Each structure stands twice: as C-alpha cells, then as structure tokens.
Short mmCIF file of C-alpha atoms in Angstrom, two decimals:
data_model
loop_
_atom_site.label_atom_id
_atom_site.label_comp_id
_atom_site.label_asym_id
_atom_site.label_seq_id
_atom_site.Cartn_x
_atom_site.Cartn_y
_atom_site.Cartn_z
CA MET A 1 -0.09 0.07 -0.09
CA SER A 2 0.91 3.46 -0.05
CA ARG A 3 -0.11 7.48 0.01
CA ILE A 4 0.30 10.11 -2.37
CA GLU A 5 2.13 13.18 -0.98
CA THR A 6 3.31 16.60 -2.89
CA ASP A 7 6.63 18.28 -2.46
CA SER A 8 7.27 21.46 -4.60
CA LEU A 9 7.83 19.10 -7.27
CA GLY A 10 4.31 17.36 -7.17
CA ASN A 11 3.17 14.50 -6.08
CA ILE A 12 4.78 10.82 -5.65
CA GLU A 13 3.86 7.72 -4.24
CA VAL A 14 5.00 7.47 -0.99
CA PRO A 15 5.24 3.56 1.01
CA ASP A 16 2.54 3.69 3.96
CA ASN A 17 4.65 1.82 6.35
CA VAL A 18 7.62 4.71 6.27
CA LEU A 19 7.22 7.60 8.25
CA TYR A 20 9.28 9.94 5.69
CA GLY A 21 7.44 11.39 2.84
CA ALA A 22 8.00 12.98 -0.43
CA PHE A 23 11.19 14.83 -0.47
CA THR A 24 13.02 11.78 1.14
CA THR A 25 11.40 9.35 -1.31
CA ARG A 26 12.40 11.64 -4.29
CA ALA A 27 16.07 11.66 -2.92
CA SER A 28 15.94 8.20 -2.60
CA LYS A 29 14.92 7.35 -6.18
CA ASN A 30 17.65 9.86 -7.64
CA PHE A 31 20.65 9.79 -5.71
CA ARG A 32 21.76 6.30 -5.32
CA ILE A 33 25.04 6.90 -5.34
CA SER A 34 27.11 4.05 -3.11
CA GLY A 35 24.38 2.25 -1.20
CA ILE A 36 26.59 3.21 1.75
CA LYS A 37 23.80 4.04 4.65
CA ALA A 38 24.98 6.51 7.47
CA ASN A 39 26.44 5.02 10.65
CA PRO A 40 24.13 4.45 13.50
CA GLU A 41 26.04 6.51 15.82
CA PHE A 42 25.86 9.77 13.62
CA ILE A 43 22.51 9.66 13.02
CA ARG A 44 22.23 9.26 17.02
CA SER A 45 24.29 12.22 17.37
CA LEU A 46 22.09 13.98 15.08
CA ALA A 47 19.11 13.33 17.03
CA ILE A 48 20.75 14.78 20.43
CA THR A 49 21.82 18.03 18.74
CA LYS A 50 18.15 17.93 17.39
CA LYS A 51 17.25 17.87 20.84
CA HIS A 52 19.33 19.82 22.68
CA VAL A 53 18.38 22.68 20.01
CA GLN A 54 14.64 22.18 20.86
CA SER A 55 14.83 22.13 24.22
CA GLU A 56 16.91 25.63 24.24
CA HIS A 57 14.11 26.77 21.54
CA GLN A 58 11.58 25.70 24.08
CA ALA A 59 13.20 27.57 26.96
CA GLN A 60 12.85 30.60 25.08
CA HIS A 61 9.37 29.81 23.60
CA ALA A 62 7.70 28.03 25.99
CA ASN A 63 3.89 28.53 24.34
CA GLU A 64 4.89 25.90 21.57
CA PRO A 65 3.46 22.50 21.62
CA SER A 66 5.47 21.03 18.74
CA GLY A 67 8.36 20.90 20.47
CA ASP A 68 7.31 18.30 23.07
CA VAL A 69 7.02 16.28 19.96
CA ILE A 70 10.29 17.13 18.70
CA ILE A 71 12.26 16.00 21.68
CA GLN A 72 10.10 12.71 21.81
CA ALA A 73 11.14 12.04 18.40
CA ALA A 74 14.86 12.45 19.21
CA ASP A 75 14.54 11.00 22.24
CA ASP A 76 13.47 7.60 20.03
CA ILE A 77 15.85 8.16 18.03
CA ILE A 78 18.86 8.23 20.20
CA GLU A 79 17.30 5.21 21.84
CA GLY A 80 17.59 3.28 18.41
CA LYS A 81 14.57 3.60 17.06
CA TYR A 82 13.47 4.26 13.56
CA ARG A 83 16.92 3.24 11.79
CA ASP A 84 15.11 1.76 8.94
CA GLN A 85 13.81 5.33 8.39
CA PHE A 86 16.79 6.83 7.53
CA ILE A 87 17.43 5.35 3.59
CA LEU A 88 19.34 7.82 2.08
CA ASP A 89 22.92 7.33 0.82
CA VAL A 90 25.12 8.82 3.19
CA PHE A 91 26.85 10.72 0.12
CA GLN A 92 24.04 12.15 -1.27
CA ALA A 93 23.97 15.39 0.25
CA GLY A 94 25.01 18.80 -1.46
CA ALA A 95 23.19 21.30 -3.48
CA GLY A 96 20.21 21.47 -1.49
CA THR A 97 19.71 17.46 -1.02
CA PRO A 98 20.29 16.90 2.78
CA PHE A 99 21.74 13.60 4.17
CA ILE A 100 18.55 13.63 6.74
#
C-alpha cells in the first residue's frame, strides 16, 4: 500500500509503512550513489543535537506545543528506534539535498 504526498516537484507515491515523506522518497530514487547508509551513531549524534537545540528553543518559547513532539522523536531515535527510516545514501548530500 502507498499514499500520495506532494512536494515542490509535485505528487509522488510514498509507501504507507514509512515515516518519511515526499522529499526523502524522491531523494532515495534520484541519488543512488554508493549504497552506503549512515552509521547509526552519526544519526544518534544528530538526534542528540536536535534535542538540545529544541530544548533551548522551547526554553525561550514555552508556548509552542510542537516542541515536546520533536524532543520525543529525538529521544526515540537516540534509543535506536526508527533506524530503518534513514534510507538516504550517506554521500548524496549537497546542492540543496540534505542527508536526513
């Protein structure tokens, strides 16, 4: 099964069983470079950084409810959940296409 998502390039079919969306799906199809995925510790480090930045932001803007969701997602990734959702080739970043 799949769902249709839209980004600045139009509609794209995204599998129903994934958490990522149109951008990651499109990047995974267009940037098959090495087949090497990121080291899980690198992804964990990015989640730690994201959690810290969001925590600092929340301390300054306490009325933004989305902050708790972002922190929970970062905690989940730090714990090792969702590793299968980081599908992009580690060498595909650049020219406006982020790694994650």
